[in-house]
XYZ file of N, CA and C in Angstrom:
768
model
N 0.851 -1.198 0.000
C 0.000 0.000 0.000
C 0.888 1.250 0.000
N 0.568 2.202 -0.867
C 1.419 3.383 -1.027
C 1.383 4.277 0.203
N 2.560 4.735 0.612
C 2.695 5.626 1.768
C 2.280 7.040 1.369
N 1.557 7.719 2.252
C 1.122 9.094 1.994
C 1.696 10.037 3.051
N 1.621 11.332 2.780
C 2.106 12.320 3.755
C 1.271 12.249 5.040
N -0.017 12.010 4.904
C -0.889 11.906 6.084
C -0.538 10.698 6.934
N -0.118 9.635 6.257
C 0.270 8.417 6.976
C 1.499 8.669 7.852
N 2.446 9.468 7.353
C 3.634 9.796 8.151
C 3.230 10.499 9.437
N 2.258 11.412 9.340
C 1.785 12.148 10.522
C 1.097 11.192 11.494
N 0.332 10.239 10.967
C -0.321 9.228 11.817
C 0.718 8.367 12.518
N 1.775 8.003 11.785
C 2.828 7.177 12.378
C 3.507 7.887 13.541
N 3.679 9.190 13.429
C 4.240 9.946 14.567
C 3.339 9.799 15.788
N 2.039 9.965 15.576
C 1.084 9.846 16.678
C 1.101 8.442 17.293
N 1.357 7.444 16.457
C 1.383 6.054 16.920
C 2.736 5.635 17.485
N 3.747 6.509 17.320
C 5.087 6.174 17.801
C 5.835 5.207 16.903
N 5.415 5.088 15.651
C 6.090 4.199 14.704
C 7.187 4.967 13.981
N 8.422 4.468 14.049
C 9.552 5.158 13.423
C 9.482 5.095 11.900
N 9.912 6.176 11.267
C 9.873 6.303 9.804
C 11.266 6.049 9.239
N 11.337 5.190 8.235
C 12.619 4.830 7.604
C 12.735 5.558 6.273
N 13.812 6.315 6.104
C 14.014 7.071 4.870
C 15.444 6.878 4.359
N 15.583 6.761 3.050
C 16.895 6.672 2.409
C 16.839 7.432 1.092
N 17.997 7.693 0.521
C 18.075 8.414 -0.759
C 18.199 7.430 -1.921
N 17.752 7.873 -3.095
C 17.960 7.093 -4.326
C 18.118 8.054 -5.485
N 18.882 7.632 -6.499
C 19.119 8.464 -7.685
C 18.838 7.727 -8.979
N 18.529 6.415 -8.888
C 18.275 5.656 -10.114
C 17.211 4.587 -9.883
N 16.763 3.993 -10.972
C 15.688 2.996 -10.939
C 16.072 1.764 -10.122
N 17.277 1.243 -10.354
C 17.681 -0.019 -9.723
C 17.708 0.079 -8.198
N 18.365 1.123 -7.678
C 18.446 1.297 -6.223
C 17.064 1.601 -5.649
N 16.295 2.441 -6.335
C 14.945 2.776 -5.853
C 14.090 1.528 -5.729
N 14.178 0.646 -6.710
C 13.407 -0.590 -6.698
C 13.800 -1.465 -5.503
N 15.097 -1.551 -5.239
C 15.586 -2.348 -4.100
C 15.121 -1.763 -2.770
N 15.237 -0.437 -2.623
C 14.824 0.213 -1.373
C 13.335 0.007 -1.130
N 12.551 0.158 -2.192
C 11.102 0.015 -2.074
C 10.735 -1.413 -1.691
N 11.369 -2.382 -2.338
C 11.089 -3.787 -2.049
C 11.510 -4.165 -0.629
N 12.536 -3.468 -0.111
C 13.023 -3.740 1.253
C 12.146 -3.095 2.322
N 11.172 -2.263 1.897
C 10.226 -1.705 2.849
C 10.534 -0.322 3.370
N 11.400 0.418 2.680
C 11.689 1.804 3.092
C 10.415 2.644 2.929
N 10.122 3.496 3.917
C 8.877 4.274 3.906
C 8.943 5.493 2.984
N 10.093 6.155 2.984
C 10.242 7.411 2.244
C 11.552 7.373 1.475
N 11.487 7.652 0.187
C 12.695 7.708 -0.645
C 12.899 9.146 -1.083
N 14.047 9.693 -0.706
C 14.387 11.072 -1.035
C 15.330 11.102 -2.228
N 14.904 11.771 -3.281
C 15.824 12.047 -4.392
C 16.523 13.336 -3.995
N 17.624 13.179 -3.279
C 18.298 14.318 -2.678
C 19.269 14.992 -3.626
N 19.570 16.263 -3.349
C 20.591 16.921 -4.160
C 21.992 16.430 -3.773
N 22.028 15.440 -2.854
C 23.262 14.672 -2.642
C 23.585 13.877 -3.905
N 22.700 13.950 -4.903
C 22.989 13.513 -6.268
C 24.333 14.077 -6.733
N 24.722 15.194 -6.145
C 26.015 15.814 -6.462
C 27.158 14.810 -6.360
N 27.067 13.893 -5.392
C 28.108 12.879 -5.180
C 28.239 12.005 -6.426
N 27.106 11.565 -6.947
C 27.091 10.682 -8.112
C 27.600 11.405 -9.356
N 27.320 12.704 -9.432
C 27.716 13.475 -10.610
C 29.133 14.036 -10.503
N 29.789 13.796 -9.353
C 31.174 14.216 -9.200
C 31.375 15.652 -8.772
N 30.315 16.307 -8.282
C 30.439 17.675 -7.779
C 30.964 17.649 -6.339
N 31.654 18.710 -5.946
C 32.201 18.774 -4.583
C 31.156 19.200 -3.560
N 30.157 19.970 -3.988
C 29.058 20.380 -3.112
C 27.750 20.155 -3.866
N 26.627 20.427 -3.179
C 25.321 20.271 -3.828
C 24.968 21.469 -4.715
N 25.733 22.543 -4.632
C 25.355 23.788 -5.299
C 25.242 23.695 -6.830
N 26.101 22.935 -7.535
C 25.998 22.924 -8.996
C 24.809 22.123 -9.543
N 24.163 21.307 -8.734
C 23.083 20.442 -9.232
C 21.949 21.292 -9.817
N 21.477 20.916 -10.996
C 20.432 21.686 -11.678
C 19.063 21.036 -11.498
N 18.025 21.799 -11.765
C 16.664 21.279 -11.704
C 16.476 20.180 -12.750
N 17.060 20.354 -13.921
C 16.942 19.350 -14.976
C 17.574 18.025 -14.541
N 18.724 18.112 -13.862
C 19.371 16.886 -13.374
C 18.506 16.205 -12.323
N 17.922 16.987 -11.416
C 17.053 16.413 -10.387
C 15.834 15.735 -11.009
N 15.220 16.386 -11.985
C 14.035 15.822 -12.641
C 14.396 14.534 -13.387
N 15.512 14.547 -14.092
C 15.968 13.364 -14.841
C 16.091 12.148 -13.920
N 16.756 12.329 -12.775
C 16.982 11.211 -11.853
C 15.718 10.856 -11.086
N 14.903 11.850 -10.753
C 13.654 11.583 -10.029
C 12.690 10.751 -10.870
N 12.674 10.975 -12.171
C 11.845 10.168 -13.068
C 12.238 8.694 -12.971
N 13.548 8.443 -13.009
C 14.047 7.067 -12.935
C 13.680 6.431 -11.597
N 13.854 7.179 -10.519
C 13.519 6.678 -9.183
C 12.038 6.341 -9.099
N 11.198 7.260 -9.553
C 9.744 7.065 -9.441
C 9.292 5.817 -10.197
N 9.938 5.513 -11.314
C 9.575 4.319 -12.078
C 9.875 3.035 -11.308
N 10.786 3.116 -10.340
C 11.142 1.923 -9.576
C 10.386 1.753 -8.270
N 9.502 2.694 -7.952
C 8.843 2.697 -6.635
C 7.350 2.428 -6.743
N 6.868 1.490 -5.918
C 5.438 1.177 -5.869
C 4.786 1.657 -4.578
N 5.523 1.619 -3.478
C 4.913 1.868 -2.166
C 5.440 3.092 -1.428
N 6.734 3.344 -1.477
C 7.335 4.429 -0.684
C 6.868 5.799 -1.175
N 6.892 6.764 -0.261
C 6.628 8.157 -0.613
C 7.899 8.724 -1.249
N 7.792 9.300 -2.434
C 8.963 9.852 -3.122
C 8.974 11.373 -2.975
N 10.057 11.883 -2.384
C 10.240 13.320 -2.152
C 11.483 13.767 -2.909
N 11.396 14.921 -3.564
C 12.510 15.414 -4.394
C 13.008 16.754 -3.871
N 14.318 16.862 -3.694
C 14.925 18.145 -3.318
C 14.813 19.152 -4.453
N 14.452 20.385 -4.120
C 14.621 21.470 -5.086
C 16.050 21.982 -4.924
N 16.845 21.990 -5.994
C 18.256 22.380 -5.851
C 18.452 23.890 -5.645
N 19.667 24.235 -5.310
C 20.074 25.610 -4.992
C 19.659 26.597 -6.082
N 19.073 27.695 -5.646
C 18.622 28.808 -6.499
C 17.568 28.416 -7.535
N 16.748 27.406 -7.192
C 15.584 27.106 -8.036
C 14.291 27.440 -7.293
N 14.423 27.994 -6.074
C 13.227 28.368 -5.303
C 13.448 29.587 -4.404
N 14.678 30.047 -4.259
C 14.977 31.148 -3.336
C 14.691 32.534 -3.914
N 14.675 32.669 -5.236
C 14.563 33.998 -5.839
C 13.178 34.620 -5.635
N 12.136 33.814 -5.798
C 10.772 34.337 -5.677
C 9.794 33.193 -5.471
N 8.598 33.533 -5.005
C 7.540 32.531 -4.848
C 7.179 31.947 -6.206
N 7.156 32.794 -7.225
C 6.821 32.323 -8.574
C 7.835 31.297 -9.065
N 9.113 31.563 -8.813
C 10.159 30.624 -9.219
C 9.987 29.294 -8.492
N 9.722 29.352 -7.181
C 9.529 28.141 -6.387
C 8.330 27.341 -6.898
N 7.249 28.045 -7.229
C 6.037 27.403 -7.732
C 6.311 26.684 -9.054
N 7.054 27.350 -9.939
C 7.373 26.745 -11.234
C 8.270 25.518 -11.070
N 9.286 25.632 -10.206
C 10.213 24.520 -9.994
C 9.508 23.323 -9.363
N 8.750 23.585 -8.289
C 8.047 22.507 -7.600
C 6.989 21.885 -8.510
N 6.290 22.734 -9.264
C 5.276 22.235 -10.183
C 5.866 21.332 -11.243
N 7.019 21.722 -11.783
C 7.684 20.885 -12.784
C 8.056 19.527 -12.208
N 8.578 19.532 -10.985
C 8.993 18.278 -10.358
C 7.800 17.332 -10.219
N 6.694 17.818 -9.679
C 5.535 16.952 -9.479
C 4.924 16.496 -10.803
N 4.810 17.422 -11.760
C 4.184 17.084 -13.047
C 5.035 16.131 -13.877
N 6.356 16.368 -13.895
C 7.218 15.624 -14.811
C 7.757 14.320 -14.228
N 7.811 14.210 -12.900
C 8.422 13.010 -12.301
C 7.409 12.058 -11.685
N 6.250 12.569 -11.275
C 5.295 11.719 -10.576
C 5.590 11.590 -9.099
N 6.599 12.312 -8.606
C 6.898 12.317 -7.165
C 5.738 12.965 -6.414
N 5.642 12.656 -5.113
C 4.505 13.145 -4.329
C 4.785 14.421 -3.566
N 6.055 14.815 -3.428
C 6.372 15.991 -2.610
C 7.746 16.538 -2.975
N 8.007 17.772 -2.536
C 9.327 18.390 -2.703
C 9.878 18.754 -1.327
N 11.195 18.930 -1.275
C 11.845 19.365 -0.024
C 12.606 20.652 -0.281
N 12.438 21.614 0.635
C 13.119 22.907 0.564
C 13.954 23.093 1.825
N 15.108 23.702 1.681
C 15.974 23.978 2.830
C 15.692 25.355 3.422
N 15.855 25.447 4.742
C 15.823 26.742 5.410
C 14.479 27.090 6.010
N 14.514 28.028 6.986
C 13.287 28.415 7.660
C 13.184 29.901 7.913
N 14.005 30.705 7.244
C 13.940 32.150 7.442
C 12.616 32.668 6.883
N 12.189 33.877 7.262
C 10.831 34.349 6.937
C 10.408 34.204 5.484
N 11.297 34.523 4.550
C 10.928 34.434 3.128
C 10.567 33.007 2.745
N 11.291 32.032 3.329
C 11.023 30.630 2.990
C 9.685 30.180 3.544
N 9.311 30.694 4.713
C 8.024 30.359 5.312
C 6.887 30.808 4.392
N 7.008 32.017 3.866
C 5.981 32.542 2.958
C 5.916 31.714 1.674
N 7.065 31.337 1.152
C 7.117 30.511 -0.055
C 6.412 29.180 0.170
N 6.708 28.540 1.298
C 6.112 27.232 1.597
C 4.602 27.348 1.764
N 4.153 28.416 2.418
C 2.711 28.641 2.574
C 2.015 28.647 1.212
N 2.603 29.361 0.267
C 2.006 29.482 -1.063
C 2.030 28.141 -1.808
N 3.128 27.397 -1.676
C 3.218 26.095 -2.331
C 2.151 25.151 -1.784
N 2.010 25.122 -0.467
C 1.020 24.242 0.174
C -0.394 24.650 -0.229
N -0.643 25.948 -0.289
C -1.958 26.444 -0.713
C -2.279 26.007 -2.141
N -1.228 25.854 -2.954
C -1.411 25.431 -4.348
C -1.530 23.908 -4.473
N -1.475 23.202 -3.339
C -1.623 21.750 -3.361
C -0.332 20.981 -3.531
N 0.803 21.639 -3.278
C 2.110 20.978 -3.403
C 2.612 20.589 -2.015
N 2.683 19.285 -1.694
C 3.204 18.860 -0.395
C 4.688 19.222 -0.260
N 5.054 19.794 0.894
C 6.425 20.260 1.111
C 7.001 19.660 2.393
N 8.220 19.179 2.287
C 8.997 18.750 3.454
C 10.001 19.856 3.761
N 10.142 20.219 5.035
C 11.102 21.236 5.441
C 12.455 20.634 5.783
N 13.424 21.502 6.038
C 14.788 21.045 6.347
C 15.498 22.161 7.100
N 15.833 21.910 8.372
C 16.531 22.911 9.185
C 17.758 22.299 9.850
N 18.556 23.148 10.475
C 19.818 22.706 11.070
C 20.929 22.937 10.075
N 21.725 21.912 9.824
C 22.747 22.003 8.780
C 22.047 21.889 7.432
N 22.114 22.941 6.644
C 21.486 22.931 5.323
C 22.599 22.990 4.273
N 22.877 21.855 3.590
C 24.035 21.773 2.698
C 24.099 22.839 1.617
N 22.953 23.381 1.182
C 22.991 24.421 0.153
C 23.586 25.727 0.690
N 23.700 25.829 2.023
C 24.325 27.004 2.652
C 25.749 26.693 3.115
N 26.388 25.735 2.447
C 27.699 25.244 2.881
C 28.735 26.363 3.001
N 28.704 27.334 2.078
C 29.707 28.403 2.115
C 29.433 29.393 3.245
N 28.205 29.392 3.741
C 27.823 30.294 4.828
C 27.962 29.612 6.190
N 27.524 28.338 6.248
C 27.482 27.618 7.531
C 28.645 26.653 7.713
N 29.273 26.222 6.616
C 30.231 25.137 6.714
C 29.483 23.825 6.898
N 30.198 22.768 7.301
C 29.562 21.467 7.510
C 29.557 21.077 8.987
N 29.724 22.067 9.854
C 29.778 21.767 11.293
C 28.370 21.676 11.882
N 28.309 21.072 13.050
C 27.018 20.943 13.743
C 26.420 22.314 14.031
N 25.101 22.411 13.853
C 24.381 23.668 14.076
C 23.583 23.598 15.381
N 23.227 24.764 15.917
C 22.348 24.820 17.084
C 23.014 24.475 18.399
N 24.319 24.686 18.487
C 25.034 24.289 19.711
C 24.874 25.298 20.852
N 24.686 26.574 20.528
C 24.476 27.573 21.582
C 22.976 27.703 21.849
N 22.580 28.179 23.046
C 21.153 28.356 23.340
C 20.451 29.249 22.310
N 21.155 30.312 21.878
C 20.561 31.240 20.912
C 20.336 30.548 19.556
N 21.343 29.813 19.106
C 21.238 29.113 17.823
C 20.171 28.023 17.885
N 20.108 27.337 19.010
C 19.095 26.303 19.194
C 17.687 26.876 19.170
N 17.524 28.025 19.821
C 16.215 28.696 19.849
C 15.794 29.112 18.440
N 16.766 29.582 17.651
C 16.454 29.997 16.283
C 15.981 28.814 15.454
N 16.654 27.666 15.579
C 16.275 26.479 14.810
C 14.904 25.969 15.262
N 14.650 25.988 16.556
C 13.338 25.590 17.086
C 12.241 26.484 16.507
N 12.472 27.784 16.517
C 11.481 28.729 15.993
C 11.258 28.546 14.491
N 12.347 28.221 13.770
C 12.214 27.945 12.336
C 11.322 26.730 12.109
N 11.552 25.688 12.903
C 10.764 24.458 12.765
C 9.287 24.710 13.045
N 9.010 25.488 14.086
C 7.620 25.824 14.431
C 6.977 26.621 13.292
N 7.727 27.582 12.749
C 7.208 28.414 11.650
C 6.930 27.573 10.407
N 7.795 26.586 10.139
C 7.592 25.728 8.975
C 6.352 24.854 9.150
N 6.146 24.354 10.370
C 4.934 23.573 10.631
C 3.690 24.433 10.403
N 3.731 25.655 10.903
C 2.594 26.565 10.727
C 2.373 26.908 9.250
N 3.467 26.890 8.469
C 3.358 27.170 7.034
C 2.750 26.009 6.269
N 2.747 24.804 6.893
C 2.064 23.673 6.278
C 2.912 22.501 5.833
N 4.206 22.468 6.217
C 5.013 21.302 5.827
C 4.470 20.051 6.520
N 4.618 18.901 5.863
C 4.098 17.653 6.440
C 5.151 16.921 7.271
N 6.403 17.373 7.173
C 7.504 16.744 7.896
C 8.720 17.660 7.806
N 9.666 17.479 8.714
C 10.882 18.311 8.695
C 12.117 17.438 8.912
N 13.117 17.623 8.058
C 14.426 17.002 8.263
C 15.216 17.863 9.246
N 15.760 17.228 10.280
C 16.642 17.892 11.240
C 18.043 17.351 11.009
N 18.931 18.193 10.483
C 20.265 17.694 10.128
C 21.356 18.256 11.021
N 22.155 17.331 11.568
C 23.384 17.630 12.306
C 23.171 18.712 13.371
N 22.229 18.442 14.282
C 21.998 19.314 15.436
C 22.101 18.468 16.700
N 22.318 19.074 17.871
C 22.421 18.291 19.097
C 21.156 17.477 19.368
N 21.339 16.295 19.946
C 20.210 15.388 20.199
C 19.159 16.030 21.101
N 19.587 16.809 22.093
C 18.615 17.411 23.013
C 17.735 18.431 22.297
N 18.310 19.128 21.307
C 17.542 20.091 20.531
C 16.555 19.363 19.613
N 17.009 18.270 18.998
C 16.126 17.481 18.130
C 14.950 16.921 18.930
N 15.215 16.478 20.148
C 14.145 15.974 21.025
C 13.145 17.075 21.341
N 13.651 18.252 21.668
C 12.791 19.393 21.980
C 11.873 19.732 20.799
N 12.451 19.762 19.594
C 11.670 20.074 18.390
C 10.644 18.979 18.125
N 11.075 17.720 18.255
C 10.191 16.574 17.995
C 8.989 16.583 18.937
N 9.221 16.923 20.191
C 8.129 16.966 21.176
C 7.191 18.148 20.928
N 7.734 19.223 20.375
C 6.961 20.451 20.167
C 6.032 20.356 18.952
N 6.469 19.615 17.928
C 5.736 19.586 16.661
C 4.724 18.442 16.588
N 3.652 18.672 15.843
C 2.661 17.620 15.574
C 3.049 16.800 14.344
N 3.906 17.375 13.504
C 4.361 16.675 12.294
C 5.651 15.919 12.598
N 5.955 14.860 11.822
C 7.154 14.070 12.109
C 8.464 14.770 11.775
N 9.467 14.492 12.596
C 10.837 14.944 12.335
C 11.634 13.754 11.824
N 12.439 13.994 10.808
C 13.312 12.954 10.248
C 14.743 13.392 10.516
N 15.448 12.646 11.326
C 16.788 13.043 11.735
C 17.881 12.507 10.831
N 18.937 13.305 10.695
C 20.182 12.847 10.072
C 21.301 13.502 10.878
N 21.925 12.712 11.725
C 22.919 13.257 12.643
C 22.269 14.120 13.705
N 21.082 13.726 14.166
C 20.340 14.524 15.151
C 19.860 13.666 16.322
N 20.532 12.555 16.566
C 20.179 11.716 17.711
C 19.043 10.746 17.415
N 18.653 10.004 18.450
C 17.711 8.888 18.286
C 16.269 9.235 18.628
N 16.001 10.484 19.007
C 14.654 10.835 19.462
C 13.767 11.431 18.375
N 14.255 11.507 17.136
C 13.422 11.991 16.035
C 12.378 10.923 15.692
N 11.382 11.316 14.930
C 10.313 10.375 14.559
C 10.746 9.414 13.462
N 11.866 9.693 12.824
C 12.399 8.825 11.786
C 13.852 9.160 11.534
N 14.482 8.376 10.687
C 15.892 8.599 10.361
C 16.082 8.502 8.855
N 16.975 9.345 8.325
C 17.359 9.268 6.922
C 18.876 9.282 6.813
N 19.408 8.516 5.889
C 20.826 8.582 5.542
C 20.955 8.514 4.030
N 22.106 8.920 3.537
C 22.409 8.781 2.110
C 22.740 7.309 1.867
N 22.047 6.697 0.926
C 22.194 5.259 0.687
C 23.636 4.885 0.351
N 24.330 5.734 -0.396
C 25.734 5.458 -0.729
C 26.584 5.346 0.536
N 26.213 6.089 1.597
C 26.964 6.028 2.846
C 26.760 4.691 3.559
N 25.505 4.228 3.659
C 25.274 2.976 4.399
C 25.809 1.766 3.634
N 25.960 1.914 2.306
C 26.476 0.807 1.497
C 27.999 0.832 1.370
N 28.631 1.854 1.951
C 30.082 1.938 1.874
C 30.586 2.327 0.501
N 29.774 3.082 -0.247
C 30.167 3.515 -1.584
C 30.790 4.903 -1.605
N 30.571 5.679 -0.554
C 31.048 7.063 -0.529
C 32.539 7.125 -0.230
N 33.207 8.094 -0.860
C 34.632 8.298 -0.586
C 34.832 8.858 0.814
N 33.945 9.787 1.213
C 34.016 10.382 2.555
C 32.702 10.151 3.268
N 32.774 9.650 4.498
C 31.571 9.411 5.287
C 31.358 10.572 6.261
N 30.132 11.090 6.376
C 29.876 12.077 7.416
C 29.987 11.420 8.786
N 30.273 12.180 9.830
C 30.506 11.591 11.149
C 29.304 10.856 11.731
N 28.100 11.193 11.255
C 26.897 10.591 11.829
C 26.382 9.388 11.030
N 27.053 9.031 9.926
C 26.591 7.904 9.106
C 27.090 6.589 9.700
N 26.409 5.505 9.350
C 26.848 4.161 9.742
C 26.970 3.327 8.473
N 28.092 2.626 8.339
C 28.337 1.795 7.158
C 27.895 0.363 7.476
N 26.922 -0.140 6.714
C 26.380 -1.477 6.967
C 27.041 -2.545 6.111
N 27.696 -2.135 5.034
C 28.454 -3.055 4.187
C 29.458 -2.217 3.402
N 30.469 -2.879 2.805
C 31.494 -2.130 2.078
C 31.471 -2.500 0.600
N 30.566 -1.864 -0.139
C 30.438 -2.189 -1.557
C 31.598 -1.663 -2.393
N 32.281 -0.628 -1.927
C 33.477 -0.165 -2.661
C 34.490 -1.298 -2.763
N 34.687 -1.971 -1.654
C 35.643 -3.079 -1.603
C 35.137 -4.258 -2.430
N 33.849 -4.587 -2.278
C 33.258 -5.719 -2.998
C 33.325 -5.503 -4.505
N 32.953 -4.311 -4.958
C 32.959 -4.005 -6.395
C 34.384 -4.002 -6.941
N 35.308 -3.393 -6.192
C 36.707 -3.345 -6.636
C 37.272 -4.751 -6.804
N 36.995 -5.639 -5.840
C 37.490 -7.020 -5.914
C 36.886 -7.750 -7.099
N 35.588 -7.567 -7.310
C 34.913 -8.236 -8.432
C 35.505 -7.788 -9.758
N 35.739 -6.491 -9.918
C 36.292 -5.953 -11.167
C 37.739 -6.431 -11.351
N 38.506 -6.460 -10.261
C 39.892 -6.948 -10.344
C 39.932 -8.413 -10.759
N 39.015 -9.221 -10.186
C 38.974 -10.647 -10.525
C 38.574 -10.855 -11.987
N 37.591 -10.082 -12.430
C 37.168 -10.155 -13.840
C 38.320 -9.767 -14.761
N 39.005 -8.675 -14.425
C 40.130 -8.198 -15.244
C 41.227 -9.247 -15.326
N 41.517 -9.864 -14.177
C 42.566 -10.890 -14.116
C 42.218 -12.077 -15.014
N 40.959 -12.523 -14.929
C 40.529 -13.680 -15.722
C 40.534 -13.374 -17.218
N 40.135 -12.164 -17.590
C 40.153 -11.783 -19.008
C 41.584 -11.759 -19.519
N 42.490 -11.149 -18.738
C 43.889 -11.041 -19.187
C 44.585 -12.397 -19.221
N 44.167 -13.324 -18.340
C 44.742 -14.681 -18.331
C 43.985 -15.634 -19.253
N 42.968 -15.063 -19.962
C 42.119 -15.828 -20.865
C 41.392 -16.969 -20.162
N 41.065 -16.757 -18.877
C 40.272 -17.724 -18.126
C 38.766 -17.454 -18.310
N 38.422 -16.244 -18.713
C 37.036 -15.891 -19.002
C 36.923 -15.457 -20.453
N 35.969 -15.925 -21.194
C 34.863 -16.812 -20.749
C 35.291 -18.280 -20.751
């Protein structure tokens, strides 16, 4: 049965944890969906696959291209797509066009926007009013890497209060869920208890309503692992060995 945004909110009320992972192609999306993942995020962490150093160069066209492939592989999970840098910050009209294209062209059910400053709250309100489901994202926001760096956010009482207020404002604007990235666990707990909508943590402790990680990180495919990721298998090593063995057999004429 297909997961809906309303179902995520019900799961929070029931105390059922939400499982979320990223996907960028049909094959991985199909595997994640078959394994029972609740939410699949087509994240702008796509930058890793495309060889970019940050998420900033990722284009809307690239996101739509990969989101289409992901959506074709998913039957049950809720598919959410990141709007990339500078495809929604300039104006409400720009955000509406970008989000509308994503939903119309990919078949995804929702979009995710970073940040909670006043302008973003107004943008999200308008998107939700237009019938576009929106997931929020506060704390460490990778699209602000040059401004914030990649360090943990919300460590001082003042910074924590600001992130809490952003989360409350986003809920009031109509988001169905919020990603809390790389913030102290006590702050994530405070936000989770305050909100009626589910929080999805990434490097935010165990008290969020769900957890998300980049699939390449849990599979051991990433060159650099963030400090909060957990590696469940080492596919870099497995793939390298398989390719080396194949190469050896071809050169020794053992294959085919």
